[in-house]
PDB file of C-alpha atoms in Angstrom:
ATOM      1  CA  MET A   1     -18.186  14.044   8.749  1.00  0.00           C
ATOM      2  CA  ASP A   2     -21.651  12.835   7.896  1.00  0.00           C
ATOM      3  CA  LEU A   3     -21.908   9.147   8.740  1.00  0.00           C
ATOM      4  CA  GLN A   4     -24.471   8.562   5.978  1.00  0.00           C
ATOM      5  CA  MET A   5     -21.941   9.918   3.427  1.00  0.00           C
ATOM      6  CA  PHE A   6     -19.243   7.622   4.791  1.00  0.00           C
ATOM      7  CA  ARG A   7     -21.504   4.575   4.257  1.00  0.00           C
ATOM      8  CA  ASP A   8     -22.670   5.616   0.755  1.00  0.00           C
ATOM      9  CA  ARG A   9     -21.030   3.093  -1.603  1.00  0.00           C
ATOM     10  CA  ARG A  10     -21.379   5.480  -4.558  1.00  0.00           C
ATOM     11  CA  ILE A  11     -18.786   7.680  -3.024  1.00  0.00           C
ATOM     12  CA  ARG A  12     -15.327   6.325  -3.785  1.00  0.00           C
ATOM     13  CA  LYS A  13     -12.775   6.421  -1.009  1.00  0.00           C
ATOM     14  CA  VAL A  14      -9.486   7.720  -2.250  1.00  0.00           C
ATOM     15  CA  ILE A  15      -6.085   6.249  -1.354  1.00  0.00           C
ATOM     16  CA  ALA A  16      -3.426   8.663  -2.357  1.00  0.00           C
ATOM     17  CA  VAL A  17       0.246   7.763  -2.621  1.00  0.00           C
ATOM     18  CA  THR A  18       2.737  10.550  -2.120  1.00  0.00           C
ATOM     19  CA  ASP A  19       5.348  11.432  -4.700  1.00  0.00           C
ATOM     20  CA  ASP A  20       8.223  10.607  -2.397  1.00  0.00           C
ATOM     21  CA  ILE A  21       7.184   6.946  -2.441  1.00  0.00           C
ATOM     22  CA  LEU A  22       6.629   6.929  -6.190  1.00  0.00           C
ATOM     23  CA  GLU A  23      10.023   8.527  -6.878  1.00  0.00           C
ATOM     24  CA  GLN A  24      11.677   5.499  -5.252  1.00  0.00           C
ATOM     25  CA  ASP A  25       9.269   3.145  -7.064  1.00  0.00           C
ATOM     26  CA  GLU A  26      10.017   3.786 -10.748  1.00  0.00           C
ATOM     27  CA  ASN A  27       7.449   1.260 -12.101  1.00  0.00           C
ATOM     28  CA  HIS A  28       4.765   2.345  -9.593  1.00  0.00           C
ATOM     29  CA  ILE A  29       4.593  -1.174  -8.163  1.00  0.00           C
ATOM     30  CA  THR A  30       2.968   0.175  -5.003  1.00  0.00           C
ATOM     31  CA  LEU A  31      -0.033   1.450  -7.003  1.00  0.00           C
ATOM     32  CA  THR A  32      -0.266  -1.686  -9.129  1.00  0.00           C
ATOM     33  CA  VAL A  33      -0.047  -4.105  -6.145  1.00  0.00           C
ATOM     34  CA  LEU A  34      -2.555  -2.096  -4.032  1.00  0.00           C
ATOM     35  CA  ARG A  35      -5.027  -1.960  -6.953  1.00  0.00           C
ATOM     36  CA  GLN A  36      -4.722  -5.728  -7.454  1.00  0.00           C
ATOM     37  CA  ILE A  37      -5.298  -6.460  -3.747  1.00  0.00           C
ATOM     38  CA  LEU A  38      -8.408  -4.301  -3.684  1.00  0.00           C
ATOM     39  CA  ALA A  39      -9.712  -5.774  -6.941  1.00  0.00           C
ATOM     40  CA  HIS A  40      -9.196  -9.333  -5.683  1.00  0.00           C
ATOM     41  CA  CYS A  41     -11.313  -8.580  -2.631  1.00  0.00           C
ATOM     42  CA  GLY A  42     -14.149  -7.011  -4.616  1.00  0.00           C
ATOM     43  CA  MET A  43     -13.214  -3.496  -3.297  1.00  0.00           C
ATOM     44  CA  GLY A  44     -11.774  -2.173  -6.535  1.00  0.00           C
ATOM     45  CA  GLU A  45     -14.843  -0.036  -7.368  1.00  0.00           C
ATOM     46  CA  ARG A  46     -15.133   1.218  -3.820  1.00  0.00           C
ATOM     47  CA  TYR A  47     -11.592   2.683  -3.653  1.00  0.00           C
ATOM     48  CA  CYS A  48      -9.650   4.840  -6.027  1.00  0.00           C
ATOM     49  CA  VAL A  49      -5.853   4.474  -5.823  1.00  0.00           C
ATOM     50  CA  LEU A  50      -3.711   7.258  -7.351  1.00  0.00           C
ATOM     51  CA  PRO A  51      -0.756   9.441  -6.867  1.00  0.00           C
ATOM     52  CA  VAL A  52      -1.241  12.580  -4.753  1.00  0.00           C
ATOM     53  CA  SER A  53      -0.343  14.627  -7.890  1.00  0.00           C
ATOM     54  CA  GLU A  54      -3.571  13.388  -9.585  1.00  0.00           C
ATOM     55  CA  LEU A  55      -5.979  14.382  -6.805  1.00  0.00           C
ATOM     56  CA  SER A  56      -6.880  17.613  -8.586  1.00  0.00           C
ATOM     57  CA  SER A  57      -8.119  15.576 -11.604  1.00  0.00           C
ATOM     58  CA  LEU A  58     -10.733  13.660  -9.647  1.00  0.00           C
ATOM     59  CA  THR A  59     -14.346  14.095 -10.527  1.00  0.00           C
ATOM     60  CA  GLY A  60     -17.619  12.733  -9.161  1.00  0.00           C
ATOM     61  CA  ARG A  61     -18.227  11.852  -5.541  1.00  0.00           C
ATOM     62  CA  TRP A  62     -15.179  10.950  -3.539  1.00  0.00           C
ATOM     63  CA  MET A  63     -13.722  11.374  -0.091  1.00  0.00           C
ATOM     64  CA  PRO A  64     -10.085  11.418   1.034  1.00  0.00           C
ATOM     65  CA  TYR A  65      -9.604   8.235   3.011  1.00  0.00           C
ATOM     66  CA  LEU A  66      -6.018   6.948   3.196  1.00  0.00           C
ATOM     67  CA  LEU A  67      -2.767   8.836   2.607  1.00  0.00           C
ATOM     68  CA  VAL A  68       0.261   6.551   1.947  1.00  0.00           C
ATOM     69  CA  GLU A  69       3.461   8.457   2.659  1.00  0.00           C
ATOM     70  CA  SER A  70       7.110   7.847   3.291  1.00  0.00           C
ATOM     71  CA  SER A  71       7.361  10.674   5.792  1.00  0.00           C
ATOM     72  CA  PRO A  72       4.627  12.903   7.339  1.00  0.00           C
ATOM     73  CA  CYS A  73       3.357  14.922   4.422  1.00  0.00           C
ATOM     74  CA  GLN A  74       3.945  18.653   4.514  1.00  0.00           C
ATOM     75  CA  GLU A  75       2.354  19.362   1.093  1.00  0.00           C
ATOM     76  CA  GLN A  76      -0.001  22.357   1.145  1.00  0.00           C
ATOM     77  CA  GLY A  77      -3.474  22.016  -0.257  1.00  0.00           C
ATOM     78  CA  LEU A  78      -3.946  18.296   0.522  1.00  0.00           C
ATOM     79  CA  PRO A  79      -7.467  17.411   1.714  1.00  0.00           C
ATOM     80  CA  CYS A  80      -7.794  15.988   5.201  1.00  0.00           C
ATOM     81  CA  PHE A  81      -7.378  12.222   5.016  1.00  0.00           C
ATOM     82  CA  SER A  82      -8.924  10.005   7.679  1.00  0.00           C
ATOM     83  CA  LEU A  83      -5.903   7.715   8.015  1.00  0.00           C
ATOM     84  CA  CYS A  84      -2.203   7.692   7.154  1.00  0.00           C
ATOM     85  CA  VAL A  85       0.234   4.890   6.490  1.00  0.00           C
ATOM     86  CA  SER A  86       3.807   6.080   6.991  1.00  0.00           C
ATOM     87  CA  ASP A  87       7.368   4.736   7.157  1.00  0.00           C
ATOM     88  CA  TYR A  88       8.039   3.912  10.773  1.00  0.00           C
ATOM     89  CA  ASP A  89      11.442   5.535  10.842  1.00  0.00           C
ATOM     90  CA  SER A  90      10.063   8.872   9.696  1.00  0.00           C
ATOM     91  CA  VAL A  91       7.361   9.180  12.291  1.00  0.00           C
ATOM     92  CA  ARG A  92       8.311  11.212  15.356  1.00  0.00           C
ATOM     93  CA  GLY A  93       6.113  12.316  18.224  1.00  0.00           C
ATOM     94  CA  GLY A  94       2.360  12.664  18.120  1.00  0.00           C
ATOM     95  CA  ALA A  95       0.474  12.370  14.882  1.00  0.00           C
ATOM     96  CA  GLU A  96      -2.248  14.789  13.814  1.00  0.00           C
ATOM     97  CA  ARG A  97      -4.397  11.879  12.470  1.00  0.00           C
ATOM     98  CA  PRO A  98      -4.595   8.154  13.005  1.00  0.00           C
ATOM     99  CA  ARG A  99      -1.506   6.505  11.575  1.00  0.00           C
ATOM    100  CA  ALA A 100      -0.273   3.018  10.855  1.00  0.00           C
ATOM    101  CA  THR A 101       3.410   2.434  10.154  1.00  0.00           C
ATOM    102  CA  TYR A 102       5.427   0.013   8.003  1.00  0.00           C
ATOM    103  CA  SER A 103       9.094  -0.960   7.954  1.00  0.00           C
ATOM    104  CA  LEU A 104      11.570  -3.340   6.429  1.00  0.00           C
ATOM    105  CA  GLU A 105      13.801  -3.023   9.552  1.00  0.00           C
ATOM    106  CA  ALA A 106      11.929  -1.844  12.645  1.00  0.00           C
ATOM    107  CA  GLU A 107      10.118  -4.585  14.497  1.00  0.00           C
ATOM    108  CA  ASN A 108       7.903  -2.083  16.357  1.00  0.00           C
ATOM    109  CA  ALA A 109       6.151  -0.931  13.141  1.00  0.00           C
ATOM    110  CA  ASP A 110       2.498  -1.899  12.831  1.00  0.00           C
ATOM    111  CA  PHE A 111       3.323  -3.852   9.637  1.00  0.00           C
ATOM    112  CA  ALA A 112       6.843  -5.222   9.055  1.00  0.00           C
ATOM    113  CA  ALA A 113       8.757  -7.441   6.621  1.00  0.00           C
ATOM    114  CA  ARG A 114      10.826  -9.858   8.771  1.00  0.00           C
ATOM    115  CA  ASN A 115      13.200 -12.681   7.947  1.00  0.00           C
ATOM    116  CA  VAL A 116      13.817 -11.304   4.457  1.00  0.00           C
ATOM    117  CA  ARG A 117      15.911 -13.852   2.450  1.00  0.00           C
ATOM    118  CA  ARG A 118      17.116 -14.117  -1.066  1.00  0.00           C
ATOM    119  CA  LEU A 119      16.117 -17.489  -2.527  1.00  0.00           C
ATOM    120  CA  ARG A 120      18.684 -19.613  -4.301  1.00  0.00           C
ATOM    121  CA  ASP A 121      16.625 -20.159  -7.391  1.00  0.00           C
ATOM    122  CA  ALA A 122      15.183 -16.615  -7.796  1.00  0.00           C
ATOM    123  CA  GLY A 123      13.240 -14.090  -5.870  1.00  0.00           C
ATOM    124  CA  TYR A 124      12.825 -13.225  -2.205  1.00  0.00           C
ATOM    125  CA  THR A 125      10.800 -14.492   0.734  1.00  0.00           C
ATOM    126  CA  PHE A 126       9.743 -12.664   3.837  1.00  0.00           C
ATOM    127  CA  ASP A 127       7.306 -12.811   6.704  1.00  0.00           C
ATOM    128  CA  LEU A 128       4.621 -10.147   6.576  1.00  0.00           C
ATOM    129  CA  VAL A 129       3.913  -9.356  10.259  1.00  0.00           C
ATOM    130  CA  GLY A 130       1.031  -7.246  11.463  1.00  0.00           C
ATOM    131  CA  LEU A 131      -2.195  -7.372  13.444  1.00  0.00           C
ATOM    132  CA  GLY A 132      -0.698 -10.165  15.446  1.00  0.00           C
ATOM    133  CA  ILE A 133      -0.536 -12.412  12.391  1.00  0.00           C
ATOM    134  CA  ILE A 134       2.369 -13.707  10.267  1.00  0.00           C
ATOM    135  CA  GLY A 135       2.071 -14.599   6.564  1.00  0.00           C
ATOM    136  CA  ARG A 136       4.905 -15.916   4.394  1.00  0.00           C
ATOM    137  CA  ILE A 137       5.351 -13.957   1.052  1.00  0.00           C
ATOM    138  CA  HIS A 138       7.330 -15.350  -1.873  1.00  0.00           C
ATOM    139  CA  THR A 139       8.286 -13.033  -4.729  1.00  0.00           C
ATOM    140  CA  ILE A 140       9.854 -14.175  -7.986  1.00  0.00           C
ATOM    141  CA  SER A 141      11.452 -10.898  -8.780  1.00  0.00           C
ATOM    142  CA  ASP A 142      15.295 -10.960  -8.634  1.00  0.00           C
ATOM    143  CA  SER A 143      15.269  -7.347  -7.452  1.00  0.00           C
ATOM    144  CA  ALA A 144      15.100  -6.472  -3.788  1.00  0.00           C
ATOM    145  CA  ALA A 145      13.429  -3.223  -4.934  1.00  0.00           C
ATOM    146  CA  ILE A 146      10.092  -5.021  -5.014  1.00  0.00           C
ATOM    147  CA  LEU A 147      10.134  -5.588  -1.231  1.00  0.00           C
ATOM    148  CA  ARG A 148       9.392  -1.997  -0.069  1.00  0.00           C
ATOM    149  CA  PRO A 149       6.446  -1.344  -2.633  1.00  0.00           C
ATOM    150  CA  THR A 150       4.987  -4.747  -1.709  1.00  0.00           C
ATOM    151  CA  LEU A 151       5.111  -3.984   2.055  1.00  0.00           C
ATOM    152  CA  ILE A 152       3.688  -0.505   1.513  1.00  0.00           C
ATOM    153  CA  ALA A 153       0.767  -1.795  -0.584  1.00  0.00           C
ATOM    154  CA  ALA A 154       0.005  -4.588   1.917  1.00  0.00           C
ATOM    155  CA  SER A 155       0.146  -2.074   4.837  1.00  0.00           C
ATOM    156  CA  ALA A 156      -2.339   0.226   2.984  1.00  0.00           C
ATOM    157  CA  ALA A 157      -4.747  -2.579   2.114  1.00  0.00           C
ATOM    158  CA  LEU A 158      -4.724  -3.973   5.701  1.00  0.00           C
ATOM    159  CA  SER A 159      -5.372  -0.415   6.949  1.00  0.00           C
ATOM    160  CA  CYS A 160      -8.458  -0.328   4.747  1.00  0.00           C
ATOM    161  CA  GLY A 161      -9.830  -3.469   6.243  1.00  0.00           C
ATOM    162  CA  VAL A 162      -8.759  -6.081   3.701  1.00  0.00           C
ATOM    163  CA  SER A 163      -8.276  -9.422   5.457  1.00  0.00           C
ATOM    164  CA  PHE A 164      -4.724 -10.538   6.140  1.00  0.00           C
ATOM    165  CA  ALA A 165      -5.432 -13.861   4.311  1.00  0.00           C
ATOM    166  CA  ASP A 166      -6.515 -12.018   1.188  1.00  0.00           C
ATOM    167  CA  VAL A 167      -3.431  -9.764   1.226  1.00  0.00           C
ATOM    168  CA  VAL A 168      -1.113 -12.774   1.568  1.00  0.00           C
ATOM    169  CA  GLU A 169      -2.941 -14.668  -1.190  1.00  0.00           C
ATOM    170  CA  VAL A 170      -2.752 -11.798  -3.623  1.00  0.00           C
ATOM    171  CA  LEU A 171       0.853 -10.983  -2.881  1.00  0.00           C
ATOM    172  CA  ASN A 172       1.930 -14.623  -3.444  1.00  0.00           C
ATOM    173  CA  GLY A 173       0.012 -14.698  -6.718  1.00  0.00           C
ATOM    174  CA  ILE A 174       0.821 -11.259  -7.999  1.00  0.00           C
ATOM    175  CA  SER A 175       4.590 -11.797  -8.303  1.00  0.00           C
ATOM    176  CA  THR A 176       4.116 -13.627 -11.603  1.00  0.00           C
ATOM    177  CA  MET A 177       2.069 -10.752 -13.061  1.00  0.00           C
ATOM    178  CA  LEU A 178       4.632  -8.141 -11.910  1.00  0.00           C
ATOM    179  CA  LEU A 179       7.525 -10.001 -13.348  1.00  0.00           C
ATOM    180  CA  HIS A 180       5.647 -10.376 -16.651  1.00  0.00           C
ATOM    181  CA  ASP A 181       4.794  -6.582 -16.710  1.00  0.00           C
ATOM    182  CA  HIS A 182       8.488  -5.642 -16.048  1.00  0.00           C
ATOM    183  CA  ARG A 183       9.695  -7.862 -18.870  1.00  0.00           C
ATOM    184  CA  MET A 184       7.144  -6.371 -21.283  1.00  0.00           C
ATOM    185  CA  ALA A 185       8.247  -2.823 -20.285  1.00  0.00           C
ATOM    186  CA  ARG A 186      11.863  -3.403 -21.260  1.00  0.00           C
TER     187      ARG A 186
END
């Protein structure tokens, strides 16, 4: 790959999320949270976050950068992504490209949610662990279903070079917005 092309800021780096993740994430929280993290850090114009199924609709100058998947992707016709973020439990053996892992259970994953607890008032709290750093995350959603998409989005953002502090700040502030969006959708 041409290094000059990689540094050209007019070329948007694509972060694609596979359908298997979005099927378990009915409100596409993963996409929303990841877009919010990137926007907060001033990286929203540099990255394009979308489902794998929308890759064919991309126009302009872009390059496949990060594939976010639940299990190693077997889809035919996908461009070659520079990095992957995968569920720790689905990765076996050697990877064909650089890969970071996430998990709600496995402590050996690159990014993990530990000490997940339901709060008495409402919501959940957990420790986001990765890169040798721990950050406490508080959600105000009463549904545990928000934990996995939040962890996936954080793992993807951290893999793109977003600082750990920025990810924690956005995740702790974004819960209010997500709760509001879910109530409006009902």
